[in-house]
Amino acid sequence: MNDKIQHLLDEIRKASALNADEVEQIRLKFLSKKGLISVLFDEFKTVPAEKKREVGLLLNDLKSKAQERIDELKARFDGVEEKAAAGLDLTRPVVNSQPGTRHPLSVVRNQIIDIFARIGFTVAEGPEIEDDWHNFGALNFAADHPARDMQDTFFISTNPEILLRTHTSSVQIRTMEESSPPLRMIFPGRVFRNEAISARAHCIFHQVEGLYIARNVSFADLKQTLLYFAKEMFGEQTQIRLRPSYFPFTEPSGEMDVSCLICGGKGCNICKYSGWVEILGCGMVNPAVLENCGIDPDEYTGFAFGMGIERITMLKYQIKDLRLFFENDVRFLKQFTGAL
Ligand code: DAH
């Protein structure tokens, strides 16, 4: 009996079929009422009582293995006929499909997130449709202050209090309103300005904002953080310089240049023969902004910075026309295969 079971087990393992009809033949051969396994179950009655347990187990195992094998074969032909009728030939060789590539702006955004994550910055996002308070008011832009002209804004015509955010600085405000210091975060996102589209400007682009609020944060901390970032992003040889600037939400404010990565500082058309390229705005968070968000400026200080992802990407990959980012031309996009 044991030999017979073993023999059928081998046979069922090797069973194969070319179509659904053949699978049905296999099922009939083994599992139908008069099939080989059913016959063994009849013979089981003659097995001596002391052997019944052992043989019974083997027999049940054989039956379930047979059922499994048949189900497996059946699954191979499921729907094949319908597909063939619909003109699909499943036997044709597979066409080698091209894997997609990440967009260069996503590559660089991920690099920026990664660089800051290594020194403890976490990531948050905020809404693209903003109110005047988060985009301007809380950031210390007075209602009729000319600084608003720095950013040509898309307002919603039916409600001038609502606009498309012009910068990711709005997410600083939302974060400070919702959580208390210490805060060490970056805010990547899409921003909108009413700019004529050219090789250097677009009405939609991307920024990363950074914010660090804690006790005793100083300008030296800001400078060291930005130096670390510049070296990680553009290479160890990179130098930075800070120039005084003006933003209503930081005091003092600065703009940071990096030494030109194309000519190394000697002068070329990318750096307009100055040896330096501007990459971001930054400064110490204005105490008025902290107060607007319910943070005590006598207890806490902090720094902030904001950069354009398009600009960093153009520099890093020497891309000369910003419009390429938005055209979805695969000849451009596929060059970033293998990037992060
Ligand atoms: N929000 C500024 C812009 O879009 C960039 C900026 C400048 C952000 C200075 C900052 C900062 O956080 O401190 O032009």
mmCIF file of N, CA and C in Angstrom, residues 53-112:
data_model
loop_
_atom_site.group_PDB
_atom_site.id
_atom_site.type_symbol
_atom_site.label_atom_id
_atom_site.label_comp_id
_atom_site.label_asym_id
_atom_site.label_seq_id
_atom_site.Cartn_x
_atom_site.Cartn_y
_atom_site.Cartn_z
ATOM 1 N N ARG A 53 -3.599 3.913 11.036
ATOM 2 C CA ARG A 53 -3.260 5.298 11.334
ATOM 3 C C ARG A 53 -2.191 5.834 10.369
ATOM 4 N N GLU A 54 -1.115 5.063 10.255
ATOM 5 C CA GLU A 54 0.009 5.477 9.411
ATOM 6 C C GLU A 54 -0.419 5.619 7.946
ATOM 7 N N VAL A 55 -1.102 4.583 7.446
ATOM 8 C CA VAL A 55 -1.486 4.605 6.027
ATOM 9 C C VAL A 55 -2.536 5.697 5.779
ATOM 10 N N GLY A 56 -3.433 5.863 6.725
ATOM 11 C CA GLY A 56 -4.471 6.892 6.593
ATOM 12 C C GLY A 56 -3.853 8.277 6.400
ATOM 13 N N LEU A 57 -2.845 8.557 7.185
ATOM 14 C CA LEU A 57 -2.174 9.867 7.082
ATOM 15 C C LEU A 57 -1.557 10.051 5.696
ATOM 16 N N LEU A 58 -0.851 8.988 5.240
ATOM 17 C CA LEU A 58 -0.193 9.072 3.928
ATOM 18 C C LEU A 58 -1.216 9.283 2.808
ATOM 19 N N LEU A 59 -2.332 8.578 2.951
ATOM 20 C CA LEU A 59 -3.355 8.647 1.922
ATOM 21 C C LEU A 59 -3.987 10.052 1.847
ATOM 22 N N ASN A 60 -4.279 10.585 3.012
ATOM 23 C CA ASN A 60 -4.854 11.943 3.034
ATOM 24 C C ASN A 60 -3.879 12.968 2.456
ATOM 25 N N ASP A 61 -2.592 12.772 2.783
ATOM 26 C CA ASP A 61 -1.557 13.674 2.280
ATOM 27 C C ASP A 61 -1.506 13.596 0.746
ATOM 28 N N LEU A 62 -1.565 12.353 0.239
ATOM 29 C CA LEU A 62 -1.542 12.163 -1.213
ATOM 30 C C LEU A 62 -2.715 12.906 -1.860
ATOM 31 N N LYS A 63 -3.895 12.779 -1.239
ATOM 32 C CA LYS A 63 -5.081 13.397 -1.829
ATOM 33 C C LYS A 63 -4.929 14.928 -1.875
ATOM 34 N N SER A 64 -4.446 15.501 -0.761
ATOM 35 C CA SER A 64 -4.362 16.970 -0.775
ATOM 36 C C SER A 64 -3.254 17.456 -1.716
ATOM 37 N N LYS A 65 -2.146 16.676 -1.807
ATOM 38 C CA LYS A 65 -1.084 17.076 -2.750
ATOM 39 C C LYS A 65 -1.600 17.037 -4.189
ATOM 40 N N ALA A 66 -2.390 16.017 -4.487
ATOM 41 C CA ALA A 66 -2.939 15.879 -5.841
ATOM 42 C C ALA A 66 -3.841 17.072 -6.149
ATOM 43 N N GLN A 67 -4.692 17.421 -5.168
ATOM 44 C CA GLN A 67 -5.602 18.549 -5.368
ATOM 45 C C GLN A 67 -4.814 19.847 -5.609
ATOM 46 N N GLU A 68 -3.755 20.037 -4.795
ATOM 47 C CA GLU A 68 -2.914 21.244 -4.935
ATOM 48 C C GLU A 68 -2.300 21.344 -6.326
ATOM 49 N N ARG A 69 -1.744 20.210 -6.768
ATOM 50 C CA ARG A 69 -1.067 20.196 -8.066
ATOM 51 C C ARG A 69 -2.055 20.527 -9.200
ATOM 52 N N ILE A 70 -3.237 19.945 -9.077
ATOM 53 C CA ILE A 70 -4.248 20.167 -10.123
ATOM 54 C C ILE A 70 -4.715 21.632 -10.112
ATOM 55 N N ASP A 71 -4.893 22.192 -8.914
ATOM 56 C CA ASP A 71 -5.281 23.614 -8.828
ATOM 57 C C ASP A 71 -4.220 24.498 -9.467
ATOM 58 N N GLU A 72 -2.964 24.135 -9.198
ATOM 59 C CA GLU A 72 -1.846 24.913 -9.721
ATOM 60 C C GLU A 72 -1.852 24.888 -11.258
ATOM 61 N N LEU A 73 -2.027 23.671 -11.809
ATOM 62 C CA LEU A 73 -2.062 23.544 -13.271
ATOM 63 C C LEU A 73 -3.258 24.305 -13.847
ATOM 64 N N LYS A 74 -4.378 24.205 -13.162
ATOM 65 C CA LYS A 74 -5.601 24.876 -13.628
ATOM 66 C C LYS A 74 -5.384 26.390 -13.724
ATOM 67 N N ALA A 75 -4.724 26.933 -12.681
ATOM 68 C CA ALA A 75 -4.522 28.385 -12.612
ATOM 69 C C ALA A 75 -3.743 28.887 -13.826
ATOM 70 N N ARG A 76 -2.835 28.012 -14.343
ATOM 71 C CA ARG A 76 -2.027 28.435 -15.500
ATOM 72 C C ARG A 76 -2.866 28.728 -16.724
ATOM 73 N N PHE A 77 -4.005 28.060 -16.816
ATOM 74 C CA PHE A 77 -4.798 28.222 -18.041
ATOM 75 C C PHE A 77 -6.048 29.066 -17.824
ATOM 76 N N ASP A 78 -6.158 29.619 -16.632
ATOM 77 C CA ASP A 78 -7.316 30.459 -16.311
ATOM 78 C C ASP A 78 -7.426 31.630 -17.268
ATOM 79 N N GLY A 79 -8.517 31.763 -17.939
ATOM 80 C CA GLY A 79 -8.746 32.936 -18.793
ATOM 81 C C GLY A 79 -7.925 32.965 -20.061
ATOM 82 N N VAL A 80 -7.084 31.928 -20.291
ATOM 83 C CA VAL A 80 -6.212 31.961 -21.467
ATOM 84 C C VAL A 80 -7.028 31.961 -22.748
ATOM 85 N N GLU A 81 -8.097 31.152 -22.737
ATOM 86 C CA GLU A 81 -8.893 31.084 -23.964
ATOM 87 C C GLU A 81 -9.560 32.415 -24.282
ATOM 88 N N GLU A 82 -10.083 33.064 -23.223
ATOM 89 C CA GLU A 82 -10.725 34.363 -23.425
ATOM 90 C C GLU A 82 -9.704 35.347 -23.988
ATOM 91 N N LYS A 83 -8.488 35.275 -23.443
ATOM 92 C CA LYS A 83 -7.456 36.221 -23.898
ATOM 93 C C LYS A 83 -7.098 35.946 -25.348
ATOM 94 N N ALA A 84 -6.978 34.674 -25.680
ATOM 95 C CA ALA A 84 -6.643 34.323 -27.063
ATOM 96 C C ALA A 84 -7.747 34.820 -27.990
ATOM 97 N N ALA A 85 -9.006 34.647 -27.544
ATOM 98 C CA ALA A 85 -10.128 35.087 -28.371
ATOM 99 C C ALA A 85 -10.077 36.599 -28.558
ATOM 100 N N ALA A 86 -9.576 37.311 -27.530
ATOM 101 C CA ALA A 86 -9.504 38.778 -27.621
ATOM 102 C C ALA A 86 -8.264 39.221 -28.387
ATOM 103 N N GLY A 87 -7.535 38.273 -28.947
ATOM 104 C CA GLY A 87 -6.383 38.620 -29.778
ATOM 105 C C GLY A 87 -5.082 38.770 -29.003
ATOM 106 N N LEU A 88 -5.061 38.335 -27.721
ATOM 107 C CA LEU A 88 -3.816 38.424 -26.949
ATOM 108 C C LEU A 88 -3.070 37.106 -27.057
ATOM 109 N N ASP A 89 -1.811 37.177 -27.433
ATOM 110 C CA ASP A 89 -1.022 35.960 -27.538
ATOM 111 C C ASP A 89 -0.048 35.905 -26.378
ATOM 112 N N LEU A 90 -0.370 35.034 -25.401
ATOM 113 C CA LEU A 90 0.459 35.004 -24.181
ATOM 114 C C LEU A 90 1.784 34.295 -24.381
ATOM 115 N N THR A 91 1.967 33.712 -25.551
ATOM 116 C CA THR A 91 3.247 33.005 -25.760
ATOM 117 C C THR A 91 4.295 33.911 -26.390
ATOM 118 N N ARG A 92 3.900 35.154 -26.746
ATOM 119 C CA ARG A 92 4.893 36.053 -27.368
ATOM 120 C C ARG A 92 5.964 36.456 -26.363
ATOM 121 N N PRO A 93 7.210 36.666 -26.835
ATOM 122 C CA PRO A 93 8.261 37.076 -25.894
ATOM 123 C C PRO A 93 7.955 38.446 -25.292
ATOM 124 N N VAL A 94 8.450 38.658 -24.071
ATOM 125 C CA VAL A 94 8.198 39.907 -23.369
ATOM 126 C C VAL A 94 8.998 41.032 -24.017
ATOM 127 N N VAL A 95 8.369 42.185 -24.216
ATOM 128 C CA VAL A 95 9.105 43.340 -24.741
ATOM 129 C C VAL A 95 9.883 43.948 -23.571
ATOM 130 N N ASN A 96 11.153 44.243 -23.804
ATOM 131 C CA ASN A 96 11.989 44.797 -22.749
ATOM 132 C C ASN A 96 11.528 46.215 -22.416
ATOM 133 N N SER A 97 10.896 46.401 -21.246
ATOM 134 C CA SER A 97 10.359 47.739 -20.974
ATOM 135 C C SER A 97 11.398 48.603 -20.270
ATOM 136 N N GLN A 98 11.387 49.887 -20.591
ATOM 137 C CA GLN A 98 12.365 50.817 -20.016
ATOM 138 C C GLN A 98 11.905 51.251 -18.641
ATOM 139 N N PRO A 99 12.726 51.066 -17.597
ATOM 140 C CA PRO A 99 12.290 51.544 -16.290
ATOM 141 C C PRO A 99 12.229 53.069 -16.292
ATOM 142 N N GLY A 100 11.315 53.648 -15.545
ATOM 143 C CA GLY A 100 11.226 55.105 -15.483
ATOM 144 C C GLY A 100 12.404 55.682 -14.714
ATOM 145 N N THR A 101 12.555 56.997 -14.772
ATOM 146 C CA THR A 101 13.626 57.629 -14.004
ATOM 147 C C THR A 101 13.004 58.714 -13.140
ATOM 148 N N ARG A 102 13.674 59.016 -12.032
ATOM 149 C CA ARG A 102 13.161 60.073 -11.182
ATOM 150 C C ARG A 102 13.412 61.437 -11.829
ATOM 151 N N HIS A 103 12.498 62.355 -11.637
ATOM 152 C CA HIS A 103 12.672 63.697 -12.185
ATOM 153 C C HIS A 103 13.852 64.377 -11.481
ATOM 154 N N PRO A 104 14.689 65.126 -12.238
ATOM 155 C CA PRO A 104 15.861 65.748 -11.609
ATOM 156 C C PRO A 104 15.505 66.618 -10.393
ATOM 157 N N LEU A 105 14.347 67.263 -10.432
ATOM 158 C CA LEU A 105 13.977 68.096 -9.272
ATOM 159 C C LEU A 105 13.704 67.217 -8.048
ATOM 160 N N SER A 106 13.130 66.034 -8.277
ATOM 161 C CA SER A 106 12.907 65.120 -7.152
ATOM 162 C C SER A 106 14.231 64.575 -6.644
ATOM 163 N N VAL A 107 15.149 64.305 -7.577
ATOM 164 C CA VAL A 107 16.468 63.795 -7.184
ATOM 165 C C VAL A 107 17.136 64.791 -6.231
ATOM 166 N N VAL A 108 17.133 66.065 -6.644
ATOM 167 C CA VAL A 108 17.836 67.073 -5.846
ATOM 168 C C VAL A 108 17.075 67.354 -4.538
ATOM 169 N N ARG A 109 15.739 67.399 -4.609
ATOM 170 C CA ARG A 109 14.971 67.588 -3.374
ATOM 171 C C ARG A 109 15.311 66.470 -2.370
ATOM 172 N N ASN A 110 15.377 65.222 -2.860
ATOM 173 C CA ASN A 110 15.705 64.116 -1.960
ATOM 174 C C ASN A 110 17.111 64.253 -1.389
ATOM 175 N N GLN A 111 18.032 64.745 -2.221
ATOM 176 C CA GLN A 111 19.402 64.949 -1.718
ATOM 177 C C GLN A 111 19.414 66.003 -0.611
ATOM 178 N N ILE A 112 18.669 67.086 -0.830
ATOM 179 C CA ILE A 112 18.630 68.161 0.177
ATOM 180 C C ILE A 112 18.041 67.612 1.485
#
